[in-house]
Structures are given as structure tokens and as C-alpha cells.
Coordinates of C-alpha atoms in Angstrom, one line a residue:
Chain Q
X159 CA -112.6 122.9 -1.5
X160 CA -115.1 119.7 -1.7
X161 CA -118.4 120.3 -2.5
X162 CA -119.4 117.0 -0.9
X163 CA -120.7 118.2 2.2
X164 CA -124.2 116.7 2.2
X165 CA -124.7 113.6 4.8
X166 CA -127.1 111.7 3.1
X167 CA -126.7 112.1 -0.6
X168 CA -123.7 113.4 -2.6
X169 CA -124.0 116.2 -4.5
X170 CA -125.3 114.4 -7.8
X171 CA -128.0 112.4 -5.9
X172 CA -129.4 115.3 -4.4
X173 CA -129.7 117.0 -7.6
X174 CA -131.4 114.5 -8.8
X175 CA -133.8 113.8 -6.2
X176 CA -134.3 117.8 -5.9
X177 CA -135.0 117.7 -9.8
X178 CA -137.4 115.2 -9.9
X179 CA -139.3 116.2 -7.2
X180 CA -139.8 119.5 -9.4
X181 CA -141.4 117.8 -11.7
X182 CA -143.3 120.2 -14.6
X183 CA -141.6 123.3 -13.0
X184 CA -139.4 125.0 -15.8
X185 CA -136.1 125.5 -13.3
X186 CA -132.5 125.4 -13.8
X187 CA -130.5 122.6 -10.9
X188 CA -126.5 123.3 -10.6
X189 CA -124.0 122.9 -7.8
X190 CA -123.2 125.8 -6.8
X191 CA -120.4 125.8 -4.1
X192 CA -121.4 123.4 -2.1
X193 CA -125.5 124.2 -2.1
X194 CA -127.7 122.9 -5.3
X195 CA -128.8 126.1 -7.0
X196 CA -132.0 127.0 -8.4
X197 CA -132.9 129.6 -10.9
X198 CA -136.7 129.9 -11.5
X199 CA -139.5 132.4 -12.9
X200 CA -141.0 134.3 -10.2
X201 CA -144.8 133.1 -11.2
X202 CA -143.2 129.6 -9.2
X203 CA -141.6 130.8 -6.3
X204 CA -144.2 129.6 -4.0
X205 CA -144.4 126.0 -5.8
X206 CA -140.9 125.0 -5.6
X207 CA -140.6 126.5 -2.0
X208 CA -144.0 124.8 -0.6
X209 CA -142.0 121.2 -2.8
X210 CA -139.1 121.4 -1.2
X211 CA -140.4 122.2 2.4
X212 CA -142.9 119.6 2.3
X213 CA -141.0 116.7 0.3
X214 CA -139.5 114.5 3.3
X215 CA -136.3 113.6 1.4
X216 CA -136.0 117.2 0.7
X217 CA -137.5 118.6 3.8
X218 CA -135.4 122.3 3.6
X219 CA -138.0 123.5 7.0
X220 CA -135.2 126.1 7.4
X221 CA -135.7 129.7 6.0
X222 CA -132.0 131.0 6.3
X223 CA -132.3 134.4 4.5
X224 CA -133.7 136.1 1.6
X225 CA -131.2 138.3 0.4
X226 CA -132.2 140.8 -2.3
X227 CA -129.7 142.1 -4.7
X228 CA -129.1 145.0 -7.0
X229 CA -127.7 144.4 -10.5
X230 CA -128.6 148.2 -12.0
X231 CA -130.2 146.1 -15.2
X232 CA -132.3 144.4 -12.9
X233 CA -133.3 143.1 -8.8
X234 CA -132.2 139.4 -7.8
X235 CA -134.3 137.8 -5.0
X236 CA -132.0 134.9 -3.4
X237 CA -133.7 132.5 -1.1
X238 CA -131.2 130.7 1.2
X239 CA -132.6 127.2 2.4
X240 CA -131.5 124.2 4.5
X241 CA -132.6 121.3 5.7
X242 CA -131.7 120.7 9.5
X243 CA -132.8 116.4 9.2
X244 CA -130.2 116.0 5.7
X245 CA -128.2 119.5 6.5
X246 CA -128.7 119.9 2.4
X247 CA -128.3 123.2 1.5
X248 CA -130.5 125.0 -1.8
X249 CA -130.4 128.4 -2.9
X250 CA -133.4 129.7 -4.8
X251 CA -132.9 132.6 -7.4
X252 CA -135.2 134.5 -9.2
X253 CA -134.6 137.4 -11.5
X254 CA -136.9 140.6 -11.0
X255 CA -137.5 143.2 -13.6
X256 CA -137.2 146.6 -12.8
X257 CA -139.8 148.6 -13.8
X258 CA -142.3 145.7 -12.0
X259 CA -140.8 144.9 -8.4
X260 CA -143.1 142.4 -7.5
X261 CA -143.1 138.5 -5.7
X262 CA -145.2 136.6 -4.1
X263 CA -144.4 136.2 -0.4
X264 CA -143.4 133.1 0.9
X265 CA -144.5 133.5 4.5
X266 CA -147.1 131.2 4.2
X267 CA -144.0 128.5 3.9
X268 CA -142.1 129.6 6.3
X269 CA -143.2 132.5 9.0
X270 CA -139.7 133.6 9.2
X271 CA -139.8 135.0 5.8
X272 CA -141.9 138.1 7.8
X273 CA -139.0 140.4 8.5
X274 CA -136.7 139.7 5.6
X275 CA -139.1 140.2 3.2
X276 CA -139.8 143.3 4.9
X277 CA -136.3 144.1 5.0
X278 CA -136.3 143.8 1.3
X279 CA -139.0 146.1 0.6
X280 CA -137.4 149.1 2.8
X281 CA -134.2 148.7 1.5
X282 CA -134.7 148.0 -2.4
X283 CA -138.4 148.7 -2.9
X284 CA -139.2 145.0 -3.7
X285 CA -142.9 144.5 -3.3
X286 CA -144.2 140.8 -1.6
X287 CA -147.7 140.1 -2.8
X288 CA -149.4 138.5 0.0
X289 CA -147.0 139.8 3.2
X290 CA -149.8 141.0 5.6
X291 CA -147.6 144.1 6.6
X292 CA -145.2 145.7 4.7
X293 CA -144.4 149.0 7.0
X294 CA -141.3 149.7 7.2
X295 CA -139.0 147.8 9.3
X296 CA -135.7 149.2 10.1
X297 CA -136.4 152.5 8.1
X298 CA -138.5 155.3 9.7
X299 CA -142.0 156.3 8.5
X300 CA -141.6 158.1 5.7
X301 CA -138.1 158.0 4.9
X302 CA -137.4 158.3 0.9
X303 CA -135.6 156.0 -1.2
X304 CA -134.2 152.8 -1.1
X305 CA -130.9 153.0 0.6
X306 CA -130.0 149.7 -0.6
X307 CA -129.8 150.2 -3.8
X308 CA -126.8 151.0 -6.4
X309 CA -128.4 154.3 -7.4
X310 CA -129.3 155.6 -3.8
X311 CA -126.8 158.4 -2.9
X312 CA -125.9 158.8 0.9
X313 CA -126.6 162.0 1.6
X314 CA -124.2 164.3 2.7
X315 CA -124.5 166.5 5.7
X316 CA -122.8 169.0 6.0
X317 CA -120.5 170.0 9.0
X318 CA -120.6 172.9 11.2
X319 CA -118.0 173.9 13.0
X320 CA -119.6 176.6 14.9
X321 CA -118.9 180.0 14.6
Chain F
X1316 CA -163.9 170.9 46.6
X1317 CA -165.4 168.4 48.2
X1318 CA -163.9 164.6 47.2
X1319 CA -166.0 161.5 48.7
X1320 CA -164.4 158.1 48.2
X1321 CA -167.3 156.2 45.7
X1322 CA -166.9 152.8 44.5
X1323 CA -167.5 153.3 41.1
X1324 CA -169.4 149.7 40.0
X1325 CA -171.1 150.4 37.0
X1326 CA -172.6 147.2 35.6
X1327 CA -173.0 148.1 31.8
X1328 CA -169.1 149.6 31.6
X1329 CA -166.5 146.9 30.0
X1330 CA -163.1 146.0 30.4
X1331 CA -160.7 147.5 27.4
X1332 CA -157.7 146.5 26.2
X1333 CA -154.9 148.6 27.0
X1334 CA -151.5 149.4 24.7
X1335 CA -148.4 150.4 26.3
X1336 CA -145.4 151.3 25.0
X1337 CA -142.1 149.5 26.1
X1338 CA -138.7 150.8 24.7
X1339 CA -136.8 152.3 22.8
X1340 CA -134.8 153.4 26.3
X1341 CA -135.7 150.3 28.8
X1342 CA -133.4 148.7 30.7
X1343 CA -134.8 145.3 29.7
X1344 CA -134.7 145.9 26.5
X1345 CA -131.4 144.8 26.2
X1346 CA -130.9 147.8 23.9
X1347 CA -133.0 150.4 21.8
X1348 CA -135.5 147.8 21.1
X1349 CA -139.4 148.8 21.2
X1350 CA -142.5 146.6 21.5
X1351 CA -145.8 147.6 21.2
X1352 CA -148.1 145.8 24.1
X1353 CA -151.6 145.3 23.5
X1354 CA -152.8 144.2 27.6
X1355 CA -156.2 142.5 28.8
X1356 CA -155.6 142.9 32.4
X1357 CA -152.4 140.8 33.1
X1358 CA -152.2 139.2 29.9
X1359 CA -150.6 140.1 26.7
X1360 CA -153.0 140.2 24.1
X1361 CA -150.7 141.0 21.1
X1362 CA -146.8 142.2 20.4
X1363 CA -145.8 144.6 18.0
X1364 CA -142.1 144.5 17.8
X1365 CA -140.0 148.0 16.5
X1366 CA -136.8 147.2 15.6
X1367 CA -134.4 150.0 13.4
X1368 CA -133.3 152.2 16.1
X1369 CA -129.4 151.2 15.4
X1370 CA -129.6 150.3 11.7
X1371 CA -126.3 151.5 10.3
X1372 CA -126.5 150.2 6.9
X1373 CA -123.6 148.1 7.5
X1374 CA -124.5 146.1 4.6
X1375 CA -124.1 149.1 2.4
X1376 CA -121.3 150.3 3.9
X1377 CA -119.4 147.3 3.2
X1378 CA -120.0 147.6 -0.6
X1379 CA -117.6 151.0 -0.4
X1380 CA -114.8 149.0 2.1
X1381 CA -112.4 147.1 1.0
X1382 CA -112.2 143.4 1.7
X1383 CA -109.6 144.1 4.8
X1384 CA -111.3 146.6 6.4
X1385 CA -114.8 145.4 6.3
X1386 CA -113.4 143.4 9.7
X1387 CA -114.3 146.0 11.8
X1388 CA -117.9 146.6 10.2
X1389 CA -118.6 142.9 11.9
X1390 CA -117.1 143.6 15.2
X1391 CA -119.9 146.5 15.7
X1392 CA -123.2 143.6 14.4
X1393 CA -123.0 141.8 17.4
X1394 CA -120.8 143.7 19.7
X1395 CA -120.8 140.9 22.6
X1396 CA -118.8 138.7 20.8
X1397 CA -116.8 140.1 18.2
X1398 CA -114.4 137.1 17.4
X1399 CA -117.4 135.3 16.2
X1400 CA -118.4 138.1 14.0
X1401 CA -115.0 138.6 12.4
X1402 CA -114.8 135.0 12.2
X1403 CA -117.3 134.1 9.9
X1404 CA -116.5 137.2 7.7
X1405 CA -113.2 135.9 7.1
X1406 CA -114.4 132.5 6.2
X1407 CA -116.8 133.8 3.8
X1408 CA -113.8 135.5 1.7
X1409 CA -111.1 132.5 2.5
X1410 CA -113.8 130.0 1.1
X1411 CA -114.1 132.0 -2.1
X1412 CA -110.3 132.8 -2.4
X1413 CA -109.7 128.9 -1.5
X1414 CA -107.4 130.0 1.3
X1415 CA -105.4 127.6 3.4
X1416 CA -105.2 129.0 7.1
X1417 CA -102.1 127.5 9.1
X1418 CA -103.3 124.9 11.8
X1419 CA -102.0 127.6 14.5
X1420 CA -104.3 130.1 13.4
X1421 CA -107.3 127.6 13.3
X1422 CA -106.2 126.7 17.1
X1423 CA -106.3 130.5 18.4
X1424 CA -109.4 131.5 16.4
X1425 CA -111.3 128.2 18.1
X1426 CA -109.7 129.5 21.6
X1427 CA -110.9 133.2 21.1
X1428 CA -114.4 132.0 19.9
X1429 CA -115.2 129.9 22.2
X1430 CA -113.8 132.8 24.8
X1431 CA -116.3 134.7 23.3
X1432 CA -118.6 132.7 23.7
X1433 CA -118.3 131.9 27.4
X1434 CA -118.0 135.7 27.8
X1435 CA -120.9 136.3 25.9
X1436 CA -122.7 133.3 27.9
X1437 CA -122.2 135.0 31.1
X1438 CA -123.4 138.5 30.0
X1439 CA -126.5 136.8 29.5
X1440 CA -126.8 134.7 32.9
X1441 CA -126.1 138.5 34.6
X1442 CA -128.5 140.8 32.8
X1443 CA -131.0 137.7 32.4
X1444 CA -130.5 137.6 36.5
X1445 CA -131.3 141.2 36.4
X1446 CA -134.4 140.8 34.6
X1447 CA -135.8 138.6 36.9
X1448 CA -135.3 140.2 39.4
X1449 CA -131.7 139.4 41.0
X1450 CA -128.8 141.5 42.2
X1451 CA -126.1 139.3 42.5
X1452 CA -125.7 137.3 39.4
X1453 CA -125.4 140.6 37.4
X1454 CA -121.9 141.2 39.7
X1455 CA -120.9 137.5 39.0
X1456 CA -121.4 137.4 35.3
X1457 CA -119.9 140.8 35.0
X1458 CA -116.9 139.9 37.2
X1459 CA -116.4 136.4 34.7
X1460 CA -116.3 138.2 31.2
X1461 CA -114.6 141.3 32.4
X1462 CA -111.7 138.7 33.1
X1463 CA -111.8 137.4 29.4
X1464 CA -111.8 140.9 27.8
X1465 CA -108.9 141.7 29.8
X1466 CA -107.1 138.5 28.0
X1467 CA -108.8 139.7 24.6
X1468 CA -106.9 143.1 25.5
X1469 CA -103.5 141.7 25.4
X1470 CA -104.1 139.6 22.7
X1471 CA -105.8 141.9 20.4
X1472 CA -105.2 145.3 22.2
X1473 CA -108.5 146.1 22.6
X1474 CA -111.3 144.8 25.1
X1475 CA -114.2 144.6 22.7
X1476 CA -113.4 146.0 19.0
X1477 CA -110.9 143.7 18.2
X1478 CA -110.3 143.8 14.5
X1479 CA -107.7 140.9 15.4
X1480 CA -108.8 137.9 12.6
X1481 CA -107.7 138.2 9.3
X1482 CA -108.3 136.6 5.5
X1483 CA -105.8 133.7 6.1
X1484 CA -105.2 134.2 9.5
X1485 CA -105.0 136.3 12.9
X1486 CA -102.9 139.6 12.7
X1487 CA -100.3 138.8 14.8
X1488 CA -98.7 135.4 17.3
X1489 CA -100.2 135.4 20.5
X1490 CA -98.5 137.2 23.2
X1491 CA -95.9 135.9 25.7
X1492 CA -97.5 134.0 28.2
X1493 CA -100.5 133.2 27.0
X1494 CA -100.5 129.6 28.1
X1495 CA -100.4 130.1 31.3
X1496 CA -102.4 133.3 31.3
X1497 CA -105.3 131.4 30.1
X1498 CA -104.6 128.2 31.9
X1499 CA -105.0 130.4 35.0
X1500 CA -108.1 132.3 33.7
X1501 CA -109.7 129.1 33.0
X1502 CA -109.4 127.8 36.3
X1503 CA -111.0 131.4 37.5
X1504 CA -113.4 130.8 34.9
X1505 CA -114.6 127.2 36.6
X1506 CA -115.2 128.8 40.1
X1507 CA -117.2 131.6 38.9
X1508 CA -119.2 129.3 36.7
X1509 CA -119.7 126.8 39.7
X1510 CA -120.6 130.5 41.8
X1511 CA -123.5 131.6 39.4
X1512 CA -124.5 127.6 38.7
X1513 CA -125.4 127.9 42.5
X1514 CA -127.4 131.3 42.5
X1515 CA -129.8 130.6 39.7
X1516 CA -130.2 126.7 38.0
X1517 CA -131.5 125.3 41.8
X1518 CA -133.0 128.4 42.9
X1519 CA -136.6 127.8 43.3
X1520 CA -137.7 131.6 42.5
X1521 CA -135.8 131.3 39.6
X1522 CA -137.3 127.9 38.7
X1523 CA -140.7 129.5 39.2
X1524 CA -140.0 132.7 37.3
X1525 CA -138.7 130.5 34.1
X1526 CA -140.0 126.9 33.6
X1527 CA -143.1 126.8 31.5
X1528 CA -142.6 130.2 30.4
X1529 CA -142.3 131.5 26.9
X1530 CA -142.8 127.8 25.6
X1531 CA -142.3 127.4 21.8
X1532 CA -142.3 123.9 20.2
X1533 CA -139.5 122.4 18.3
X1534 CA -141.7 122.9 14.7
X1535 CA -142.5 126.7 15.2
X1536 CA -139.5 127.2 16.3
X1537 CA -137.6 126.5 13.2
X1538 CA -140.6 128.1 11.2
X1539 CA -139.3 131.5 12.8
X1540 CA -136.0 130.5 11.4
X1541 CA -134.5 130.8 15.1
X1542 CA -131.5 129.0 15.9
X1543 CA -128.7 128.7 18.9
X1544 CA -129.8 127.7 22.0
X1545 CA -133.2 128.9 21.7
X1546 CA -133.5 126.2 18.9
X1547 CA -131.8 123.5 20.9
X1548 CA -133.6 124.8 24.1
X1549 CA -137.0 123.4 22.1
X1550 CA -134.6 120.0 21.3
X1551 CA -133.6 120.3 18.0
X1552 CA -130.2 119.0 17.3
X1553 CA -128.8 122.1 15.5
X1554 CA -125.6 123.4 16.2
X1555 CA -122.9 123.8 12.7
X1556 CA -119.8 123.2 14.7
X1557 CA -121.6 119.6 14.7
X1558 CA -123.8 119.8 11.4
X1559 CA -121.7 121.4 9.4
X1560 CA -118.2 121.5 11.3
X1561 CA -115.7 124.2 9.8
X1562 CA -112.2 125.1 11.3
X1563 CA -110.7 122.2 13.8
X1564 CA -114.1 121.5 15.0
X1565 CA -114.5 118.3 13.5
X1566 CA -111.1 116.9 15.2
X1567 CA -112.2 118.4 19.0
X1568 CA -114.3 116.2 21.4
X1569 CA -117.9 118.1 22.9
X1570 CA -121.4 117.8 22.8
X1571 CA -124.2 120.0 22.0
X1572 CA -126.2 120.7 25.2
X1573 CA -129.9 120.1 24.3
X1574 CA -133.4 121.0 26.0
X1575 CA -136.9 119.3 25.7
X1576 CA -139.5 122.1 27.1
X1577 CA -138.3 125.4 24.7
X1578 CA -139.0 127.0 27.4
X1579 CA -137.1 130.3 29.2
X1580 CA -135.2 127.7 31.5
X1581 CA -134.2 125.5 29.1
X1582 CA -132.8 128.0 27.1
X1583 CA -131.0 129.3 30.5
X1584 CA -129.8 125.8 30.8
X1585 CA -128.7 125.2 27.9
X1586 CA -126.5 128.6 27.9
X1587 CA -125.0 127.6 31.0
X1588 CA -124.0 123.9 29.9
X1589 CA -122.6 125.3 26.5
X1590 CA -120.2 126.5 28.9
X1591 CA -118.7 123.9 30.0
X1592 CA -118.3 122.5 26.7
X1593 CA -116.4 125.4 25.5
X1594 CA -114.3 125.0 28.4
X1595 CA -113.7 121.5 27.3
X1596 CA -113.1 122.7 24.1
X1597 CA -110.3 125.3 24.7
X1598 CA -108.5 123.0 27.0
X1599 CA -108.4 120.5 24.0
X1600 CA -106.9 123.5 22.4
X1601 CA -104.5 124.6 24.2
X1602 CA -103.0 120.9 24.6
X1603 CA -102.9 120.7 20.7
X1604 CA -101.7 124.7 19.8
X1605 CA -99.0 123.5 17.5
X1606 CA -96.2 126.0 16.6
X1607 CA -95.5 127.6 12.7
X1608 CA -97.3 130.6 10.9
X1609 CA -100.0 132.2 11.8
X1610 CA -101.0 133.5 8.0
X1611 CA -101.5 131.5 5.1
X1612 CA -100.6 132.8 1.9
X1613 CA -102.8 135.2 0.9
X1614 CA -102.0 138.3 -1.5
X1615 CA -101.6 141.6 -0.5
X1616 CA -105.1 142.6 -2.3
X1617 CA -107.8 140.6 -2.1
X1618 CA -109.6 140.3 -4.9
X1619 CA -112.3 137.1 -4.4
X1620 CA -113.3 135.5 -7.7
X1621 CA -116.5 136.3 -9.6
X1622 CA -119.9 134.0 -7.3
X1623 CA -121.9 134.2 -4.7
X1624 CA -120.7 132.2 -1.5
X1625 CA -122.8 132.0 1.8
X1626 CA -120.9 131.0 4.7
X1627 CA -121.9 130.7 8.1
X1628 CA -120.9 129.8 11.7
X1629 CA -122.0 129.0 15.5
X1630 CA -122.4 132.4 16.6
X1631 CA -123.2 133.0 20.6
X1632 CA -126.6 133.4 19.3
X1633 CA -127.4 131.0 16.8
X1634 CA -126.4 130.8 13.0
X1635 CA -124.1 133.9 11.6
X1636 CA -124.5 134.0 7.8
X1637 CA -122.5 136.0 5.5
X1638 CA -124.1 136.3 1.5
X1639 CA -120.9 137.4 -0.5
X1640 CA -121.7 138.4 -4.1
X1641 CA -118.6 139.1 -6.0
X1642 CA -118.5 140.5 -9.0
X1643 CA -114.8 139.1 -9.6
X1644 CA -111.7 141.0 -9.7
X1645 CA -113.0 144.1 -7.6
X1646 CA -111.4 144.8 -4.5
X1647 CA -114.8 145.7 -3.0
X1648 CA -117.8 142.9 -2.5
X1649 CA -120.7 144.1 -4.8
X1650 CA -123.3 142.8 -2.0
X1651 CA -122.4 142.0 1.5
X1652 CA -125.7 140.1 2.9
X1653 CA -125.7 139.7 6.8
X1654 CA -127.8 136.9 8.3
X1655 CA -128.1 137.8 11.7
X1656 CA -129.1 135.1 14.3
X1657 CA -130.5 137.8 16.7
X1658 CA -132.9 139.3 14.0
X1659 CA -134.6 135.7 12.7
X1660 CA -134.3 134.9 16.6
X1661 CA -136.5 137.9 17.4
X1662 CA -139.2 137.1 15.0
X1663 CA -140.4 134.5 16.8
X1664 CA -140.5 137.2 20.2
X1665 CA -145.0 137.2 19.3
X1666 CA -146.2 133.9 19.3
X1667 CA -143.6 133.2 22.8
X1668 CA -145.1 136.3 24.1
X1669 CA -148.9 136.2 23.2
X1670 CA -151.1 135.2 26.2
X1671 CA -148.0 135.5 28.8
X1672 CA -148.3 137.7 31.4
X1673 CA -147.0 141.3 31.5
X1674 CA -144.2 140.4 33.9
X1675 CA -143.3 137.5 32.1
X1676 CA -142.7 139.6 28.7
X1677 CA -139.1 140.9 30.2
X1678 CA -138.2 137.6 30.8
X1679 CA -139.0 136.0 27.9
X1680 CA -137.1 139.0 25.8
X1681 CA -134.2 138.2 27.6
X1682 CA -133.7 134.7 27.4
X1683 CA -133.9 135.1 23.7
X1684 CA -130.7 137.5 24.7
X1685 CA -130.5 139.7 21.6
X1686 CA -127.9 141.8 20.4
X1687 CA -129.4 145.3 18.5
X1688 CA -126.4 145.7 16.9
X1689 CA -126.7 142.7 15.0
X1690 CA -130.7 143.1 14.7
X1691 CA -130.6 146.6 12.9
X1692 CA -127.7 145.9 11.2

């Protein structure tokens, strides 16, 4: 499968222009299938995101997802971005540790961040510092646990078959 | 007791804002959807949107499946158009295995999704009729898909939870006379949509009930993340059988139908025009429906390498993504991440919403024409 689906750059221009664009920012740029992957500290999530919204060659004004996932040793926030003007595609990853679940929000890039980030929070306990309202979304009030986690265990219920 | 009609007119009392509750059970909900309405008289002062009423946890249900049966997991997201559902799953796990799918099977999954999306299409024009007010286009838009999921039935064997695509390919050829089965179905399908065009797109109530309502501008719009024809209703070129063309799409002649207002007519509009062009497009289809296999070569167990892929696709509603994470070698995806359009779409329900009137908020839920099952996941 080609990886050379970008319209106005190839692959290796975009990285380029994506990289210098970051400037200072310590960040790994690949290829990754197709999209240009970053991997970044969590202190800069807000940085790069606000650069590559805002940079007209980069111009990613499209929040696809933010997809948390669960890797036991540790949480992986994934940010899925594209740009509708270039149709380049970047996906953002940041590494979490456990026993501190914390990111910045981004929903003062992108507004559409609101309910995935929220969706993030009831389902792996992932806290975004500076969401306005993190009550639960598609969870009740006080359910318990985080079902979207490796450890959560589906509970059970068990069956009655009357008397 | 004695009761004496007053007119109470006290000059120091105010006027208060009042919150009503709308949902989970509402006929215009289009589901178990709830909203929270703050009202100053008419107007609607905020929204508060509940959504979690069908939450499944498909996406963790899909981590104990195997790669074959989580198929039927995405017919239940977005139950109005299933094909597109399955569709995009199977993509996600042919891009990572590098699957090549036989031209046949590209030319009946284009036919059935762009079925399913004229079907889904006219769900909306009837219960969107019926949230404004009008009897008849419900029976008309009703009477249209209920012809297509009779053709889904013999193909798949079911109306609605098809389970039909597969990794590679479909399950099995289509059925004997299917040509002219949908030859004559589409020419049913052109009189019913010239039937509904003339209830609703020149009807002046309707006009009145929808232009200039719900309004959102081409930049917000995309902050929200929506997408679909509630993205192309505010005139953004957006659709990623054009932008990012996957199966045949690329080879097939259409256009993407676009609005300039973003408003609750334009998104009508464009709904209704998209029509057409999947009309156009399945006719291109059937012309071209070469014969040969319908599965490519795919082994028995699936077993994706180790990555993460995100794929996605033209859904009814907007942009389907899929966010495989595979840990290589399982038979099982580790993470299963499900971009749904209707749940970014729905986001954006507030700020349409905010300072519209109360009878105005029905109509603007619809013609964002949500799916729960695809919101809640």
C-alpha cells in the first residue's frame, strides 16, 4: 500500500515542513502508514497542536478523535488530526504514566475535543487539566471504575431462572 | 371556595428562566437522547446535551471478539446503514493485512453503500418531515427504504443486521437476478425521490420552518469536528470518497452536493441531492460489475500485523473512523477505537441551538439526523 497519499506534498516534504515548523519542541516525526506521526512529552501537547492548527501550510483545523489507550505499564493519549485544505493526515502520541493520569486539554484548539476528552476520562480515568466539565459522559453518575481499561472486570450477573 | 378571575400584574415580579427536560423517551429525539433546556420565554438560553443511554461498550467488546465476528458489533453503531459500518471495519483490517479485494467485490460493496445510503437519506427526509410537522413524507420515505431493505434481504438475508462484508470480500455472489432486480428498484427509487422532492424542497412552510435556522458557519463548523452533509451544508468541500477516495471511488463519475447558508435547509438539500448522486453512482456500477471472485485471498485466521492503523470512510453521516491497535500476531485487536460521525456531529447541537426558538430546537436536532447507536457506542 503507498503511503503517498498527501496532495500537496509527499510524504518526505511534509515531514519536513511539519518538523521545521516545530521548531525547539523535543518530538519524534515518522511515517506512519500513510499519516506523519508524532510522539511528544505531554508538558507540549498544547504547543504542537495550537503549531499545527494555526501554521497555514500545516493547517490540521480537523480534530478527528482522541483515542486513549491502555498498555497495563502505562496510558497512551493518541490525537488523530487532518487537514481538510492539504487532506494531510498527523497523529499525535503522548505517553501517560500511570500513577499520574493527567493532560492538558486541548479544547481551547479545537472545541470538538469536549466530548472525547470526556469520553477518555469515564472510560480510562485520564484527567484533562483545563476541560470546563468533566461529568461523566456516557457513564452514569456514580458508576465505579473505568470500564475501558485492561484491568476492569465486566461484572457478572447472575441469572435467574425463576423458581 | 370562592375563585375570582385577577389579573395578577405585579410590577416588581421578574421574568425567570425556565429548564425543561427533553428526552430520554421523545419522539424527536430520534432515539434515547436527552437535552437539558434552559428557556427565556421562547428562546433557548442554553443546551445541555445527555448522551449514554445506549452505550454498549462496543469498543470493549471488540477487544474479546475475534477479527471476523467483530462485523456484527458495527452493524448495531449506526443501525440505519449498516453496510457503511461493516465497510469501513473491513477496510481497517484489509489495510493492515495488505489485502487485495477482487474488483467484483469492490463493485457490490460501492452498490450496497451507496444503497445504504439512499435508504438512510430517505429515513431522514420522513422523520425530518415528521418533525416539522408533516404527515406525508414520513409514508413516502418509509415506503422508499423499505424497498431497498427488502433487496438488502435477498442479498444478505436479513433487512437491517447484515453481517454480509467480509476481510477480503462479501460473504457470498449476489443472488440471481440481481440486475434486474435493482435496475427495477432504481427506477422505483427515481419516482419516489421525484414524489418527496415535490412535498418538501418547494414547499413554502417548509422553506419557512428551515432556511435560516440552526445556522453554523463553515469555521465552527469544523471546530466541532462535524462532518457529512452538515459540513458541506456550511460549504466545505469535504467528502473522502473525493478527498481521500478508497475502493472504485476514484474511477466513478459524481459530485459532491454542496451548501452556502449551513443552515437546516441546506443540510435538507444537500441530503436530498446526495441522492441522486448515488443513483448515478450505482448505475455506473452496475454497467461496470465485472464477473470473477468475490474474496481475495485472505487466511483462514486473521491475525493483523503489530501497528496502529486508522481508517475511515463516507458514512451516511459524515466521517466513520476505525483506530485499530494491534498488538501483532493476536487474533483479537488490543484496542478497537470507534470515531463516530454522529457523536462529533452532536457536539456542535449548543452553539446551533443557543438563542433559537423552542420549536425550532426539534428541528434543528433532526436535521443533524443522529444515530444513538453510533453516539453511545
Amino acid at each position: 500500500m503507498s503511503t503517498d497519499n498527501f496532495n500537496q506534498y509527499t510524504t518526505e516534504e511534509f515531514e519536513t515542513a511539519t518538523r521545521a515548523v516545530l521548531g525547539d519542541i523535543k518530538a519524534t516525526v515518522e511515517p506512519n502508514f500513510g499519516e506523519l506521526g508524532i510522539v511528544c512529552d505531554r508538558s507540549d501537547i498544547v504547543a504542537i497542536c495550537k503549531i499545527v492548527k494555526q501554521d497555514p501550510g500545516i493547517s490540521m483545523e480537523y480534530l478527528r478523535s482522541i483515542s486513549v489507550v491502555d498498555w497495563v505499564e502505562h496510558m497512551e493519549v493518541v490525537y488523530h488530526l487532518s487537514s481538510i485544505k492539504h487532506m494531510n493526515r498527523i497523529v499525535i502520541k503522548v505517553v501517560i504514566p500511570l500513577e499520574d493520569l493527567k493532560i492538558d486539554s486541548v479544547i481551547t484548539v479545537w472545541s470538538g475535543a469536549d466530548w472525547h476528552e470526556r469520553e477518555g476520562h469515564d472510560l480510562f480515568g485520564v484527567e484533562f487539566i483545563g476541560h470546563p466539565d468533566m461529568s461523566p459522559l456516557i457513564l452514569y453518575e456514580g458508576f465505579e471504575g473505568f470500564p475501558g481499561r485492561k484491568s476492569f472486570e465486566i461484572p457478572v450477573q447472575e441469572t435467574f431462572y425463576g423458581d | 371556595m370562592e375563585t375570582k378571575a385577577t389579573v395578577i400584574r405585579d410590577e416588581n415580579s421578574e421574568t425567570a428562566e425556565l429548564r425543561i427536560n427533553m428526552g430520554p423517551q421523545h419522539p424527536a429525539t430520534h432515539g434515547v437522547f436527552r437535552m437539558v433546556l434552559t428557556l427565556d420565554g421562547e428562546r433557548v438560553v442554553t443546551v445541555e446535551p445527555h448522551i449514554g443511554y445506549l452505550h454498549r461498550g462496543s469498543e470493549k467488546l471488540t477487544e474479546g471478539e475475534n477479527f471476523q465476528q467483530i462485523t456484527t458489533l458495527f452493524d448495531r453503531l449506526d443501525y440505519i446503514s449498516n453496510f457503511n459500518n461493516e465497510w469501513v471495519y473491513v477496510r481497517t483490517v484489509e489495510r493492515a493485512m495488505e489485502v487485495e479485494i477482487p474488483e467484483r467485490a469492490e463493485f457490490i460493496r460501492i452498490i450496497l453503500g451507496e444503497l445504504n445510503r439512499i435508504a438512510s437519506h430517505f429515513l431522514f427526509y420522513g422523520t425530518y418531515g415528521l418533525d416539522i410537522g408533516a404527515m406525508n413524507p414520513v409514508m413516502i420515505g418509509f415506503r422508499e427504504r423499505e424497498r431497498i431493505q427488502a433487496l438488502f434481504e435477498g442479498v444478505s438475508g436479513a433487512r437491517m443486521m447484515h453481517n454480509y462484508f467480509r476481510v477480503g470480500g462479501v460473504k457470498e455472489d449476489l443472488p440471481d437476478g440481481f440486475v434486474p432486480a435493482i435496475n427495477a428498484l432504481l427506477e422505483h427509487l427515481k419516482k419516489g425521490y421525484e414524489d418527496a422532492k415535490n412535498i418538501l424542497t418547494e414547499s413554502e412552510i417548509f422553506i419557512e420552518r428551515t432556511a435560516g435556522i440552526g445556522a453554523l458557519d463553515a469555521e465552527r463548523t469544523l471546530d466541532y469536528g462535524v462532518t457529512g452533509p452538515v459540513l458541506r451544508a456550511a460549504g466545505v468541500d469535504y467528502d473522502i470518497r473525493k478527498a481521500d477516495p478508497y475502493s472504485m471511488y476514484s474511477d466513478l463519475d459524481f459530485s459532491v452536493p454542496l451548501g452556502s447558508h449551513g443552515d437546516c435547509y441546506d443540510r435538507y438539500m444537500v441530503r436530498m441531492l446526495e441522492i441522486e448522486q448515488s443513483i448515478k453512482i450505482i448505475e455506473q456500477c452496475i454497467r461496470r460489475l465485472p464477473d470473477g471472485p468475490i474474496q481475495g485471498k485472505v487466511s483462514r485466521i486473521l491475525r493483523p500485523p503489530e501497528g496502529d492503523f486508522f481508517v475511515h470512510g463516507e458514512n451516511p453521516r459524515g466521517d466513520l473512523g476505525v483506530y485499530l491497535v494491534s498488538t501483532g500476531g493476536t487474533v483479537r485487536p488490543y484496542r478497537l477505537k470507534i470515531r463516530g460521525p454522529s457523536f462529533s456531529n452532536l457536539m456542535a447541537l449548543s452553539s446551533m441551538m443557543e438563542g433559537a426558538y423552542l420549536a425550532d430546537s426539534t428541528v434543528i436536532l433532526g436535521s443533524l439526523d443522529i444515530v444513538l447507536g453510533e453516539v453511545d457506542r
